[in-house]
Amino acid sequence: MRIFTKKLPHPDLPAEEKAQLLQNSEYQEMMVESTFMYLTLDLPTAPLYKDEKEQLIIPQVPLFSILAKFNGVTEKEYKTYKENFLKRFQLTKLPPYLIFCIKRFTKNNFFVEKNPTIVNFPITNVDLREYLSEEVQAAHTNTTYDLIANIVHDGKPSEGSYRIHVLHHGTGKWYELQDLQVTDILPQMITLSEAYIQIWKRREEDETNQQGA
């Protein structure tokens, strides 16, 4: 993965001073190559207010919207105690398996908050070619992934529970596991859950051909 980082001047500085700082090498964009174990997908901020029926609004977001973080163009601001940075990310290689970690939990000095936003995702045929840099797209004949496992968090951050959805390759059926209970589940029900961690498998060339036949 390529990570492009650009330091930002302090927002309270006068415009002229900001412009001068941006000319310094310290504030020029830098690029580093980095490996990763999983991809963190950021959710949009959840609404703080209830609707007219006094029900909490649970927003939804498409998977491809939060994957845009890795298209090499989308910028995100990161703040530290003293400095602010803009970062953008671009994938340079697609491994046989990808792990997505949907960032539902944020922690401050007092408590942990959970973002309940539902991620709308297909369970098959997710093509990640557009997130590769142009020069390495040609090296990847297969860029399509299928979901094989989905970990769900239900309830409050401190009192919640976990469920796991797993694909049985032999039968093509999905099963839900919670503690010692195992039940079958329809694929369309998986997409309605508060997905937390997902494992995706890249299709092999023969699998891609079968899907296209």
Tab-separated table of C-alpha atoms in Angstrom:
chain	number	residue	atom	x	y	z
A	1	MET	CA	0.000	0.000	0.000
A	2	ARG	CA	1.105	3.546	-0.711
A	3	ILE	CA	0.455	6.168	1.949
A	4	PHE	CA	0.680	9.824	0.949
A	5	THR	CA	1.035	12.219	3.898
A	6	LYS	CA	0.932	16.003	3.928
A	7	LYS	CA	1.419	18.098	7.069
A	8	LEU	CA	-1.038	20.952	7.590
A	9	PRO	CA	-0.329	24.356	9.177
A	10	HIS	CA	-2.175	25.197	12.360
A	11	PRO	CA	-5.723	26.301	11.419
A	12	ASP	CA	-5.521	29.443	13.577
A	13	LEU	CA	-2.550	30.883	11.715
A	14	PRO	CA	-3.092	33.886	9.395
A	15	ALA	CA	-3.607	32.993	5.730
A	16	GLU	CA	-0.310	34.580	4.642
A	17	GLU	CA	1.671	32.621	7.204
A	18	LYS	CA	-0.063	29.409	6.148
A	19	ALA	CA	0.836	30.075	2.527
A	20	GLN	CA	4.476	30.584	3.459
A	21	LEU	CA	4.618	27.387	5.515
A	22	LEU	CA	3.141	25.379	2.660
A	23	GLN	CA	6.197	26.275	0.597
A	24	ASN	CA	8.550	24.589	3.082
A	25	SER	CA	9.712	21.034	2.459
A	26	GLU	CA	8.275	19.995	5.831
A	27	TYR	CA	4.778	20.613	4.449
A	28	GLN	CA	5.238	18.870	1.104
A	29	GLU	CA	3.488	15.569	0.464
A	30	MET	CA	5.537	12.460	1.189
A	31	MET	CA	4.900	8.899	0.056
A	32	VAL	CA	5.854	5.656	1.818
A	33	GLU	CA	5.241	2.030	0.942
A	34	SER	CA	3.650	0.012	3.728
A	35	THR	CA	2.377	-3.514	4.274
A	36	PHE	CA	-0.937	-4.165	5.987
A	37	MET	CA	-2.687	-6.998	7.810
A	38	TYR	CA	-6.186	-5.584	7.352
A	39	LEU	CA	-7.917	-2.538	5.898
A	40	THR	CA	-9.695	-0.179	8.293
A	41	LEU	CA	-12.914	1.218	6.814
A	42	ASP	CA	-14.151	4.457	8.381
A	43	LEU	CA	-17.867	4.983	8.891
A	44	PRO	CA	-19.499	8.396	8.471
A	45	THR	CA	-20.446	10.111	11.723
A	46	ALA	CA	-23.720	8.763	13.077
A	47	PRO	CA	-26.571	11.284	13.603
A	48	LEU	CA	-27.091	12.593	17.122
A	49	TYR	CA	-30.794	13.309	16.847
A	50	LYS	CA	-33.980	11.244	16.682
A	51	ASP	CA	-36.546	11.497	13.895
A	52	GLU	CA	-40.072	12.866	14.240
A	53	LYS	CA	-41.279	9.544	15.668
A	54	GLU	CA	-38.639	9.724	18.419
A	55	GLN	CA	-36.827	6.774	16.925
A	56	LEU	CA	-33.081	6.784	16.513
A	57	ILE	CA	-32.098	7.076	12.885
A	58	ILE	CA	-29.785	4.267	11.818
A	59	PRO	CA	-27.973	5.441	8.688
A	60	GLN	CA	-26.758	3.206	5.889
A	61	VAL	CA	-23.697	3.508	3.695
A	62	PRO	CA	-22.586	1.497	0.633
A	63	LEU	CA	-19.424	-0.573	1.005
A	64	PHE	CA	-17.868	1.122	-2.010
A	65	SER	CA	-18.299	4.540	-0.381
A	66	ILE	CA	-16.100	3.625	2.574
A	67	LEU	CA	-13.689	1.717	0.322
A	68	ALA	CA	-13.060	5.012	-1.513
A	69	LYS	CA	-10.505	5.725	1.228
A	70	PHE	CA	-8.096	3.523	-0.763
A	71	ASN	CA	-8.590	4.962	-4.264
A	72	GLY	CA	-5.450	7.106	-4.075
A	73	VAL	CA	-7.456	10.345	-4.355
A	74	THR	CA	-9.656	10.612	-1.261
A	75	GLU	CA	-7.996	12.590	1.524
A	76	LYS	CA	-8.650	12.234	5.237
A	77	GLU	CA	-7.477	14.504	8.025
A	78	TYR	CA	-5.671	12.973	10.994
A	79	LYS	CA	-5.107	14.971	14.163
A	80	THR	CA	-2.497	14.506	16.844
A	81	TYR	CA	-1.935	16.489	20.012
A	82	LYS	CA	0.260	19.014	18.226
A	83	GLU	CA	-0.093	18.508	14.475
A	84	ASN	CA	-2.619	17.814	11.714
A	85	PHE	CA	-2.029	15.730	8.595
A	86	LEU	CA	-3.844	14.893	5.382
A	87	LYS	CA	-3.441	11.322	4.216
A	88	ARG	CA	-4.544	9.346	1.185
A	89	PHE	CA	-4.086	5.661	0.475
A	90	GLN	CA	-3.699	3.499	-2.599
A	91	LEU	CA	-3.474	-0.264	-2.894
A	92	THR	CA	-0.539	-1.687	-4.825
A	93	LYS	CA	-1.253	-5.380	-4.385
A	94	LEU	CA	-4.258	-7.606	-3.744
A	95	PRO	CA	-3.595	-10.680	-1.568
A	96	PRO	CA	-5.555	-13.944	-1.813
A	97	TYR	CA	-7.524	-12.927	1.278
A	98	LEU	CA	-8.537	-9.474	2.499
A	99	ILE	CA	-9.723	-8.521	5.973
A	100	PHE	CA	-11.925	-5.466	6.376
A	101	CYS	CA	-12.252	-3.938	9.840
A	102	ILE	CA	-15.220	-1.569	9.925
A	103	LYS	CA	-14.382	1.064	12.505
A	104	ARG	CA	-17.470	1.013	14.729
A	105	PHE	CA	-15.839	1.877	18.037
A	106	THR	CA	-14.221	5.126	19.129
A	107	LYS	CA	-12.674	5.632	22.543
A	108	ASN	CA	-12.145	8.815	24.506
A	109	ASN	CA	-11.063	9.519	28.071
A	110	PHE	CA	-14.454	8.641	29.489
A	111	PHE	CA	-16.182	5.897	27.504
A	112	VAL	CA	-16.359	3.881	24.286
A	113	GLU	CA	-18.906	4.832	21.631
A	114	LYS	CA	-20.307	2.577	18.922
A	115	ASN	CA	-21.391	3.711	15.474
A	116	PRO	CA	-24.492	1.681	14.447
A	117	THR	CA	-24.339	2.572	10.740
A	118	ILE	CA	-25.337	-0.352	8.506
A	119	VAL	CA	-22.928	-1.093	5.656
A	120	ASN	CA	-24.681	-2.216	2.471
A	121	PHE	CA	-22.507	-4.756	0.713
A	122	PRO	CA	-22.868	-7.548	-1.849
A	123	ILE	CA	-21.569	-10.895	-0.649
A	124	THR	CA	-20.094	-11.785	-4.053
A	125	ASN	CA	-18.423	-10.107	-6.997
A	126	VAL	CA	-16.741	-7.160	-5.268
A	127	ASP	CA	-14.205	-5.827	-7.776
A	128	LEU	CA	-11.311	-3.845	-6.288
A	129	ARG	CA	-9.462	-3.067	-9.517
A	130	GLU	CA	-10.143	0.678	-9.301
A	131	TYR	CA	-8.303	0.841	-5.969
A	132	LEU	CA	-5.037	-0.347	-7.513
A	133	SER	CA	-2.466	2.032	-8.875
A	134	GLU	CA	-2.503	2.149	-12.657
A	135	GLU	CA	0.929	0.611	-13.092
A	136	VAL	CA	0.026	-2.555	-11.153
A	137	GLN	CA	-3.465	-3.138	-12.555
A	138	ALA	CA	-2.004	-5.078	-15.460
A	139	ALA	CA	-0.285	-7.480	-13.061
A	140	HIS	CA	-3.611	-8.499	-11.487
A	141	THR	CA	-5.784	-10.635	-13.715
A	142	ASN	CA	-8.240	-11.335	-10.907
A	143	THR	CA	-9.393	-8.474	-8.699
A	144	THR	CA	-12.818	-9.793	-7.668
A	145	TYR	CA	-13.566	-10.946	-4.132
A	146	ASP	CA	-16.332	-12.945	-2.458
A	147	LEU	CA	-17.263	-12.780	1.205
A	148	ILE	CA	-16.483	-15.933	3.195
A	149	ALA	CA	-16.885	-14.749	6.818
A	150	ASN	CA	-18.650	-11.890	8.568
A	151	ILE	CA	-18.301	-11.005	12.263
A	152	VAL	CA	-21.167	-8.987	13.726
A	153	HIS	CA	-21.345	-6.975	16.937
A	154	ASP	CA	-24.810	-6.566	18.478
A	155	GLY	CA	-25.788	-4.246	21.323
A	156	LYS	CA	-23.886	-1.685	23.345
A	157	PRO	CA	-20.079	-1.488	23.279
A	158	SER	CA	-19.699	-2.724	26.865
A	159	GLU	CA	-22.596	-5.179	26.921
A	160	GLY	CA	-22.811	-6.443	23.359
A	161	SER	CA	-22.321	-9.865	21.870
A	162	TYR	CA	-20.799	-11.309	18.721
A	163	ARG	CA	-22.163	-13.500	15.937
A	164	ILE	CA	-20.243	-15.027	13.045
A	165	HIS	CA	-21.511	-15.777	9.549
A	166	VAL	CA	-19.461	-18.402	7.723
A	167	LEU	CA	-19.731	-19.745	4.189
A	168	HIS	CA	-19.567	-23.538	3.810
A	169	HIS	CA	-17.668	-24.023	0.569
A	170	GLY	CA	-18.836	-27.580	0.022
A	171	THR	CA	-22.530	-26.676	-0.098
A	172	GLY	CA	-22.415	-22.934	-0.773
A	173	LYS	CA	-24.665	-22.368	2.255
A	174	TRP	CA	-24.231	-19.744	4.939
A	175	TYR	CA	-24.349	-20.511	8.654
A	176	GLU	CA	-24.603	-18.319	11.727
A	177	LEU	CA	-22.550	-19.226	14.807
A	178	GLN	CA	-23.121	-17.811	18.270
A	179	ASP	CA	-21.567	-19.584	21.227
A	180	LEU	CA	-22.486	-23.261	20.645
A	181	GLN	CA	-25.491	-22.547	18.431
A	182	VAL	CA	-25.203	-23.095	14.682
A	183	THR	CA	-28.101	-22.239	12.363
A	184	ASP	CA	-28.378	-21.700	8.641
A	185	ILE	CA	-29.030	-18.182	7.390
A	186	LEU	CA	-30.125	-16.635	4.106
A	187	PRO	CA	-27.379	-14.589	2.388
A	188	GLN	CA	-29.603	-11.504	2.167
A	189	MET	CA	-29.961	-11.462	5.952
A	190	ILE	CA	-26.204	-11.136	6.384
A	191	THR	CA	-26.178	-7.698	4.775
A	192	LEU	CA	-28.637	-6.338	7.380
A	193	SER	CA	-26.272	-6.911	10.289
A	194	GLU	CA	-23.865	-4.531	12.020
A	195	ALA	CA	-20.826	-6.026	10.324
A	196	TYR	CA	-17.590	-5.450	12.219
A	197	ILE	CA	-14.911	-7.653	10.659
A	198	GLN	CA	-15.134	-9.298	7.254
A	199	ILE	CA	-12.941	-11.802	5.422
A	200	TRP	CA	-12.991	-11.779	1.626
A	201	LYS	CA	-11.454	-14.358	-0.709
A	202	ARG	CA	-10.102	-13.468	-4.126
A	203	ARG	CA	-11.546	-15.527	-6.934
A	204	GLU	CA	-9.255	-17.838	-8.810
A	205	GLU	CA	-9.264	-17.628	-12.595
A	206	ASP	CA	-11.339	-20.792	-13.032
A	207	GLU	CA	-13.910	-19.486	-10.524
A	208	THR	CA	-14.153	-16.206	-12.423
A	209	ASN	CA	-14.728	-18.055	-15.679
A	210	GLN	CA	-17.464	-20.176	-14.101
A	211	GLN	CA	-19.198	-17.087	-12.736
A	212	GLY	CA	-19.117	-15.430	-16.134
A	213	ALA	CA	-20.377	-18.488	-18.013
